[in-house]
Amino acid sequence: MTINTSGDIAIGNHTPDGQLSIRAANASFPRLVISNTDYDENINLSTYHDANGIYAFLGANAKLNSSGNITRDTTGHRSSGIFLDARNTGNIEFYTGEASGNPEERLRIASDGKATFTGDIATAQDYPT
C-alpha cells in the first residue's frame, strides 16, 4: 500500500492515480467485493478487459466471471446488477434475478439512446398504491 503526500492511497504495486486506486493481480478481470459472510451475500464491482476494450458490472450477488460473463455470485439469493459496456457497443444493461437467483437482462439502453425491455411491460394497475 502506498500513500502519497496528498493523502492519495494505492493498493497494489503502483503509484496512486486517484484518491483511492486499487490494482488487481490479474488485470484481465479485477474484482472488488464487499462481503456479508453471515448471509452469504456480496456486492461486486468487477471488470473485464479484452482486445475490444473494457466493461464493468456492479452486482448484488452477481459478478463477471473469469471469462467475462455475468453470473450469480452466491447461493440461492436473488441477484441484480448494472452492466457498463465500454467496448464495441457502449450499452448500459440492467439485470434482475429470477426465482433461481440467476441474473437476467431486463433493460438495455443502447449507445444510440434506444431502450429495449425484455419481459412484460408493467402498467400502473400492476402496482396499486
Short mmCIF file of N, CA and C in Angstrom, two decimals:
data_model
loop_
_atom_site.label_atom_id
_atom_site.label_comp_id
_atom_site.label_asym_id
_atom_site.label_seq_id
_atom_site.Cartn_x
_atom_site.Cartn_y
_atom_site.Cartn_z
N MET A 1 0.85 -1.17 0.00
CA MET A 1 0.00 0.00 0.00
C MET A 1 0.90 1.23 0.00
N THR A 2 0.50 2.24 -0.79
CA THR A 2 1.25 3.48 -0.89
C THR A 2 0.33 4.65 -0.59
N ILE A 3 0.80 5.59 0.22
CA ILE A 3 0.09 6.83 0.47
C ILE A 3 1.01 7.96 0.07
N ASN A 4 0.59 8.79 -0.89
CA ASN A 4 1.45 9.89 -1.33
C ASN A 4 1.28 11.11 -0.42
N THR A 5 2.02 12.18 -0.69
CA THR A 5 2.00 13.36 0.17
C THR A 5 0.66 14.08 0.15
N SER A 6 -0.18 13.83 -0.86
CA SER A 6 -1.52 14.42 -0.91
C SER A 6 -2.54 13.58 -0.15
N GLY A 7 -2.14 12.41 0.34
CA GLY A 7 -3.05 11.52 1.04
C GLY A 7 -3.74 10.51 0.15
N ASP A 8 -3.41 10.49 -1.16
CA ASP A 8 -3.98 9.51 -2.07
C ASP A 8 -3.41 8.13 -1.74
N ILE A 9 -4.26 7.11 -1.85
CA ILE A 9 -3.87 5.74 -1.46
C ILE A 9 -3.89 4.83 -2.66
N ALA A 10 -2.84 4.02 -2.79
CA ALA A 10 -2.78 2.98 -3.83
C ALA A 10 -2.64 1.64 -3.13
N ILE A 11 -3.49 0.70 -3.51
CA ILE A 11 -3.39 -0.67 -3.01
C ILE A 11 -2.93 -1.52 -4.19
N GLY A 12 -1.83 -2.21 -4.03
CA GLY A 12 -1.19 -2.92 -5.12
C GLY A 12 0.11 -2.20 -5.46
N ASN A 13 0.86 -2.75 -6.36
CA ASN A 13 2.18 -2.23 -6.68
C ASN A 13 2.10 -1.16 -7.77
N HIS A 14 1.68 0.07 -7.40
CA HIS A 14 1.60 1.18 -8.35
C HIS A 14 1.51 2.50 -7.60
N THR A 15 1.64 3.58 -8.34
CA THR A 15 1.51 4.93 -7.78
C THR A 15 0.04 5.32 -7.80
N PRO A 16 -0.46 5.98 -6.73
CA PRO A 16 -1.86 6.38 -6.73
C PRO A 16 -2.20 7.25 -7.93
N ASP A 17 -3.32 6.95 -8.60
CA ASP A 17 -3.79 7.78 -9.70
C ASP A 17 -5.20 8.29 -9.43
N GLY A 18 -5.54 8.42 -8.15
CA GLY A 18 -6.82 8.93 -7.67
C GLY A 18 -6.78 8.89 -6.15
N GLN A 19 -7.86 9.32 -5.51
CA GLN A 19 -7.87 9.30 -4.05
C GLN A 19 -7.72 7.90 -3.50
N LEU A 20 -8.35 6.92 -4.14
CA LEU A 20 -8.18 5.51 -3.80
C LEU A 20 -8.04 4.75 -5.10
N SER A 21 -6.92 4.11 -5.28
CA SER A 21 -6.63 3.37 -6.51
C SER A 21 -6.28 1.94 -6.14
N ILE A 22 -6.97 0.99 -6.78
CA ILE A 22 -6.75 -0.42 -6.50
C ILE A 22 -6.40 -1.12 -7.80
N ARG A 23 -5.33 -1.86 -7.80
CA ARG A 23 -4.95 -2.65 -8.97
C ARG A 23 -4.96 -4.12 -8.57
N ALA A 24 -5.64 -4.92 -9.35
CA ALA A 24 -5.72 -6.34 -9.08
C ALA A 24 -4.51 -7.06 -9.65
N ALA A 25 -4.19 -8.22 -9.09
CA ALA A 25 -3.06 -9.01 -9.58
C ALA A 25 -3.32 -9.49 -11.00
N ASN A 26 -4.58 -9.82 -11.31
CA ASN A 26 -4.93 -10.25 -12.66
C ASN A 26 -5.64 -9.09 -13.35
N ALA A 27 -4.97 -8.43 -14.29
CA ALA A 27 -5.51 -7.23 -14.91
C ALA A 27 -6.67 -7.52 -15.85
N SER A 28 -6.89 -8.77 -16.24
CA SER A 28 -7.98 -9.08 -17.17
C SER A 28 -9.36 -8.98 -16.54
N PHE A 29 -9.49 -9.39 -15.30
CA PHE A 29 -10.80 -9.32 -14.65
C PHE A 29 -10.68 -9.01 -13.16
N PRO A 30 -10.24 -7.78 -12.82
CA PRO A 30 -10.18 -7.42 -11.40
C PRO A 30 -11.58 -7.32 -10.80
N ARG A 31 -11.66 -7.55 -9.49
CA ARG A 31 -12.95 -7.57 -8.81
C ARG A 31 -12.79 -7.03 -7.40
N LEU A 32 -13.67 -6.12 -7.02
CA LEU A 32 -13.73 -5.59 -5.67
C LEU A 32 -15.00 -6.14 -5.04
N VAL A 33 -14.88 -6.75 -3.86
CA VAL A 33 -16.02 -7.43 -3.23
C VAL A 33 -16.25 -6.87 -1.82
N ILE A 34 -17.49 -6.59 -1.52
CA ILE A 34 -17.91 -6.30 -0.15
C ILE A 34 -18.78 -7.48 0.26
N SER A 35 -18.31 -8.24 1.26
CA SER A 35 -18.97 -9.49 1.63
C SER A 35 -19.71 -9.39 2.95
N ASN A 36 -20.81 -10.10 3.02
CA ASN A 36 -21.52 -10.33 4.26
C ASN A 36 -21.56 -11.84 4.43
N THR A 37 -20.54 -12.38 5.07
CA THR A 37 -20.42 -13.84 5.17
C THR A 37 -21.50 -14.48 6.02
N ASP A 38 -22.11 -13.70 6.93
CA ASP A 38 -23.18 -14.26 7.76
C ASP A 38 -24.36 -14.70 6.92
N TYR A 39 -24.62 -14.00 5.81
CA TYR A 39 -25.78 -14.30 4.98
C TYR A 39 -25.41 -14.72 3.57
N ASP A 40 -24.12 -14.96 3.31
CA ASP A 40 -23.65 -15.41 2.00
C ASP A 40 -24.10 -14.44 0.90
N GLU A 41 -23.82 -13.16 1.11
CA GLU A 41 -24.21 -12.13 0.16
C GLU A 41 -23.00 -11.25 -0.16
N ASN A 42 -22.89 -10.83 -1.42
CA ASN A 42 -21.78 -9.99 -1.85
C ASN A 42 -22.27 -8.84 -2.72
N ILE A 43 -21.58 -7.71 -2.61
CA ILE A 43 -21.68 -6.62 -3.56
C ILE A 43 -20.37 -6.66 -4.34
N ASN A 44 -20.44 -6.71 -5.66
CA ASN A 44 -19.26 -6.84 -6.50
C ASN A 44 -19.15 -5.70 -7.49
N LEU A 45 -17.95 -5.21 -7.66
CA LEU A 45 -17.62 -4.36 -8.79
C LEU A 45 -16.55 -5.14 -9.54
N SER A 46 -16.93 -5.70 -10.66
CA SER A 46 -15.99 -6.50 -11.43
C SER A 46 -15.85 -5.91 -12.83
N THR A 47 -14.64 -6.01 -13.36
CA THR A 47 -14.37 -5.50 -14.71
C THR A 47 -13.71 -6.59 -15.53
N TYR A 48 -13.76 -6.42 -16.82
CA TYR A 48 -13.12 -7.36 -17.73
C TYR A 48 -12.55 -6.58 -18.89
N HIS A 49 -11.36 -6.92 -19.28
CA HIS A 49 -10.69 -6.24 -20.38
C HIS A 49 -10.29 -7.26 -21.43
N ASP A 50 -10.60 -6.96 -22.68
CA ASP A 50 -10.15 -7.80 -23.79
C ASP A 50 -9.67 -6.89 -24.91
N ALA A 51 -9.42 -7.44 -26.08
CA ALA A 51 -8.88 -6.67 -27.19
C ALA A 51 -9.81 -5.55 -27.64
N ASN A 52 -11.10 -5.64 -27.33
CA ASN A 52 -12.07 -4.62 -27.73
C ASN A 52 -12.21 -3.48 -26.73
N GLY A 53 -11.64 -3.62 -25.54
CA GLY A 53 -11.75 -2.58 -24.52
C GLY A 53 -12.15 -3.16 -23.18
N ILE A 54 -12.82 -2.35 -22.37
CA ILE A 54 -13.17 -2.75 -21.01
C ILE A 54 -14.68 -2.65 -20.80
N TYR A 55 -15.18 -3.49 -19.91
CA TYR A 55 -16.56 -3.37 -19.46
C TYR A 55 -16.60 -3.67 -17.97
N ALA A 56 -17.66 -3.19 -17.31
CA ALA A 56 -17.76 -3.32 -15.86
C ALA A 56 -19.16 -3.76 -15.48
N PHE A 57 -19.25 -4.42 -14.32
CA PHE A 57 -20.53 -4.88 -13.80
C PHE A 57 -20.57 -4.59 -12.31
N LEU A 58 -21.61 -3.88 -11.87
CA LEU A 58 -21.86 -3.66 -10.46
C LEU A 58 -23.02 -4.55 -10.09
N GLY A 59 -22.78 -5.52 -9.21
CA GLY A 59 -23.82 -6.50 -8.93
C GLY A 59 -24.02 -6.79 -7.46
N ALA A 60 -25.26 -7.09 -7.11
CA ALA A 60 -25.61 -7.61 -5.80
C ALA A 60 -25.83 -9.10 -5.99
N ASN A 61 -24.96 -9.92 -5.41
CA ASN A 61 -24.97 -11.37 -5.57
C ASN A 61 -24.77 -11.79 -7.03
N ALA A 62 -24.10 -10.95 -7.82
CA ALA A 62 -23.79 -11.25 -9.21
C ALA A 62 -22.45 -10.60 -9.55
N LYS A 63 -21.76 -11.16 -10.55
CA LYS A 63 -20.42 -10.67 -10.90
C LYS A 63 -20.08 -11.07 -12.33
N LEU A 64 -18.95 -10.58 -12.82
CA LEU A 64 -18.34 -11.10 -14.04
C LEU A 64 -17.42 -12.22 -13.62
N ASN A 65 -17.45 -13.34 -14.32
CA ASN A 65 -16.54 -14.43 -14.00
C ASN A 65 -15.23 -14.28 -14.78
N SER A 66 -14.33 -15.24 -14.67
CA SER A 66 -13.01 -15.14 -15.29
C SER A 66 -13.06 -15.15 -16.81
N SER A 67 -14.22 -15.46 -17.39
CA SER A 67 -14.39 -15.40 -18.84
C SER A 67 -15.11 -14.12 -19.28
N GLY A 68 -15.45 -13.26 -18.31
CA GLY A 68 -16.14 -12.01 -18.62
C GLY A 68 -17.64 -12.15 -18.75
N ASN A 69 -18.21 -13.27 -18.30
CA ASN A 69 -19.65 -13.50 -18.38
C ASN A 69 -20.32 -13.13 -17.05
N ILE A 70 -21.54 -12.63 -17.12
CA ILE A 70 -22.30 -12.30 -15.92
C ILE A 70 -22.85 -13.58 -15.32
N THR A 71 -22.63 -13.74 -14.01
CA THR A 71 -23.06 -14.96 -13.34
C THR A 71 -23.49 -14.64 -11.91
N ARG A 72 -24.29 -15.52 -11.34
CA ARG A 72 -24.66 -15.39 -9.92
C ARG A 72 -23.43 -15.63 -9.08
N ASP A 73 -23.31 -14.88 -7.99
CA ASP A 73 -22.11 -14.97 -7.16
C ASP A 73 -22.29 -15.84 -5.93
N THR A 74 -23.48 -15.87 -5.36
CA THR A 74 -23.68 -16.59 -4.10
C THR A 74 -24.77 -17.63 -4.27
N THR A 75 -25.23 -18.18 -3.19
CA THR A 75 -26.17 -19.31 -3.23
C THR A 75 -27.53 -18.94 -3.78
N GLY A 76 -28.59 -19.29 -3.10
CA GLY A 76 -29.94 -19.14 -3.61
C GLY A 76 -30.53 -17.75 -3.52
N HIS A 77 -29.74 -16.76 -3.15
CA HIS A 77 -30.27 -15.41 -3.08
C HIS A 77 -30.52 -14.85 -4.48
N ARG A 78 -31.46 -13.95 -4.57
CA ARG A 78 -31.69 -13.26 -5.84
C ARG A 78 -30.49 -12.35 -6.14
N SER A 79 -30.45 -11.86 -7.37
CA SER A 79 -29.33 -11.02 -7.78
C SER A 79 -29.84 -9.87 -8.62
N SER A 80 -29.01 -8.84 -8.75
CA SER A 80 -29.32 -7.73 -9.65
C SER A 80 -28.01 -7.04 -9.99
N GLY A 81 -28.04 -6.23 -11.06
CA GLY A 81 -26.82 -5.54 -11.42
C GLY A 81 -26.98 -4.61 -12.60
N ILE A 82 -25.92 -3.84 -12.81
CA ILE A 82 -25.83 -2.91 -13.93
C ILE A 82 -24.54 -3.21 -14.68
N PHE A 83 -24.66 -3.38 -15.98
CA PHE A 83 -23.53 -3.71 -16.86
C PHE A 83 -23.20 -2.49 -17.72
N LEU A 84 -21.96 -2.05 -17.68
CA LEU A 84 -21.50 -0.90 -18.45
C LEU A 84 -20.51 -1.39 -19.50
N ASP A 85 -20.90 -1.30 -20.75
CA ASP A 85 -20.08 -1.85 -21.84
C ASP A 85 -19.36 -0.72 -22.57
N ALA A 86 -18.08 -0.58 -22.29
CA ALA A 86 -17.27 0.47 -22.94
C ALA A 86 -16.40 -0.14 -24.04
N ARG A 87 -16.84 -1.23 -24.62
CA ARG A 87 -16.11 -1.84 -25.73
C ARG A 87 -16.74 -1.39 -27.04
N ASN A 88 -17.24 -2.32 -27.79
CA ASN A 88 -17.78 -2.02 -29.12
C ASN A 88 -19.14 -1.34 -29.08
N THR A 89 -19.98 -1.62 -28.06
CA THR A 89 -21.37 -1.18 -28.11
C THR A 89 -21.67 0.10 -27.35
N GLY A 90 -21.07 0.31 -26.19
CA GLY A 90 -21.41 1.46 -25.36
C GLY A 90 -22.74 1.32 -24.67
N ASN A 91 -23.29 0.11 -24.57
CA ASN A 91 -24.60 -0.13 -23.95
C ASN A 91 -24.52 -0.04 -22.43
N ILE A 92 -25.67 0.23 -21.82
CA ILE A 92 -25.88 0.05 -20.38
C ILE A 92 -27.01 -0.95 -20.26
N GLU A 93 -26.80 -2.00 -19.46
CA GLU A 93 -27.81 -3.05 -19.31
C GLU A 93 -28.14 -3.24 -17.83
N PHE A 94 -29.40 -3.52 -17.55
CA PHE A 94 -29.87 -3.72 -16.18
C PHE A 94 -30.33 -5.16 -16.03
N TYR A 95 -29.92 -5.79 -14.93
CA TYR A 95 -30.22 -7.20 -14.67
C TYR A 95 -30.96 -7.34 -13.35
N THR A 96 -31.89 -8.29 -13.30
CA THR A 96 -32.53 -8.70 -12.05
C THR A 96 -32.48 -10.22 -11.98
N GLY A 97 -32.60 -10.75 -10.75
CA GLY A 97 -32.53 -12.19 -10.57
C GLY A 97 -33.88 -12.83 -10.64
N GLU A 98 -33.98 -13.87 -11.43
CA GLU A 98 -35.21 -14.65 -11.49
C GLU A 98 -35.32 -15.49 -10.23
N ALA A 99 -36.33 -16.31 -10.13
CA ALA A 99 -36.56 -17.10 -8.91
C ALA A 99 -35.35 -17.97 -8.55
N SER A 100 -34.61 -18.45 -9.53
CA SER A 100 -33.43 -19.28 -9.25
C SER A 100 -32.26 -18.44 -8.77
N GLY A 101 -32.36 -17.12 -8.88
CA GLY A 101 -31.29 -16.24 -8.45
C GLY A 101 -30.35 -15.82 -9.57
N ASN A 102 -30.46 -16.45 -10.73
CA ASN A 102 -29.56 -16.12 -11.83
C ASN A 102 -29.90 -14.76 -12.42
N PRO A 103 -28.88 -13.90 -12.68
CA PRO A 103 -29.16 -12.59 -13.24
C PRO A 103 -29.60 -12.69 -14.70
N GLU A 104 -30.68 -11.98 -15.03
CA GLU A 104 -31.22 -11.95 -16.39
C GLU A 104 -31.33 -10.50 -16.84
N GLU A 105 -30.97 -10.23 -18.09
CA GLU A 105 -31.08 -8.87 -18.62
C GLU A 105 -32.55 -8.49 -18.74
N ARG A 106 -32.90 -7.30 -18.23
CA ARG A 106 -34.29 -6.82 -18.28
C ARG A 106 -34.43 -5.54 -19.11
N LEU A 107 -33.40 -4.71 -19.14
CA LEU A 107 -33.45 -3.44 -19.86
C LEU A 107 -32.08 -3.15 -20.44
N ARG A 108 -32.06 -2.71 -21.70
CA ARG A 108 -30.82 -2.32 -22.36
C ARG A 108 -31.02 -0.93 -22.95
N ILE A 109 -30.09 -0.04 -22.65
CA ILE A 109 -30.05 1.26 -23.29
C ILE A 109 -28.84 1.24 -24.21
N ALA A 110 -29.10 1.31 -25.50
CA ALA A 110 -28.03 1.24 -26.49
C ALA A 110 -27.34 2.60 -26.62
N SER A 111 -26.19 2.60 -27.25
CA SER A 111 -25.42 3.84 -27.39
C SER A 111 -26.17 4.89 -28.21
N ASP A 112 -27.14 4.49 -29.01
CA ASP A 112 -27.94 5.46 -29.77
C ASP A 112 -29.12 5.99 -28.96
N GLY A 113 -29.23 5.55 -27.68
CA GLY A 113 -30.29 6.04 -26.80
C GLY A 113 -31.57 5.23 -26.83
N LYS A 114 -31.66 4.23 -27.69
CA LYS A 114 -32.86 3.41 -27.76
C LYS A 114 -32.87 2.39 -26.62
N ALA A 115 -34.03 2.22 -26.00
CA ALA A 115 -34.18 1.29 -24.89
C ALA A 115 -34.94 0.06 -25.34
N THR A 116 -34.48 -1.11 -24.88
CA THR A 116 -35.13 -2.38 -25.17
C THR A 116 -35.44 -3.06 -23.84
N PHE A 117 -36.71 -3.41 -23.63
CA PHE A 117 -37.13 -4.13 -22.44
C PHE A 117 -37.31 -5.60 -22.79
N THR A 118 -37.02 -6.48 -21.84
CA THR A 118 -37.35 -7.89 -22.02
C THR A 118 -38.43 -8.23 -21.01
N GLY A 119 -39.30 -9.14 -21.35
CA GLY A 119 -40.40 -9.49 -20.47
C GLY A 119 -41.59 -8.57 -20.70
N ASP A 120 -42.52 -8.58 -19.75
CA ASP A 120 -43.73 -7.79 -19.86
C ASP A 120 -43.49 -6.35 -19.41
N ILE A 121 -44.20 -5.43 -20.01
CA ILE A 121 -44.14 -4.04 -19.58
C ILE A 121 -45.26 -3.84 -18.56
N ALA A 122 -44.88 -3.39 -17.36
CA ALA A 122 -45.86 -3.19 -16.30
C ALA A 122 -46.64 -1.89 -16.52
N THR A 123 -47.86 -1.88 -16.04
CA THR A 123 -48.66 -0.66 -16.07
C THR A 123 -48.92 -0.22 -14.64
N ALA A 124 -49.48 0.97 -14.48
CA ALA A 124 -49.76 1.48 -13.14
C ALA A 124 -50.66 0.55 -12.34
N GLN A 125 -51.60 -0.13 -13.02
CA GLN A 125 -52.50 -1.02 -12.30
C GLN A 125 -51.80 -2.27 -11.77
N ASP A 126 -50.59 -2.57 -12.29
CA ASP A 126 -49.81 -3.69 -11.77
C ASP A 126 -49.25 -3.39 -10.38
N TYR A 127 -49.15 -2.11 -10.06
CA TYR A 127 -48.57 -1.68 -8.78
C TYR A 127 -49.53 -0.70 -8.10
N PRO A 128 -50.62 -1.21 -7.53
CA PRO A 128 -51.60 -0.30 -6.91
C PRO A 128 -50.98 0.43 -5.71
N THR A 129 -51.48 1.64 -5.47
CA THR A 129 -50.96 2.43 -4.34
C THR A 129 -51.76 2.19 -3.10
#
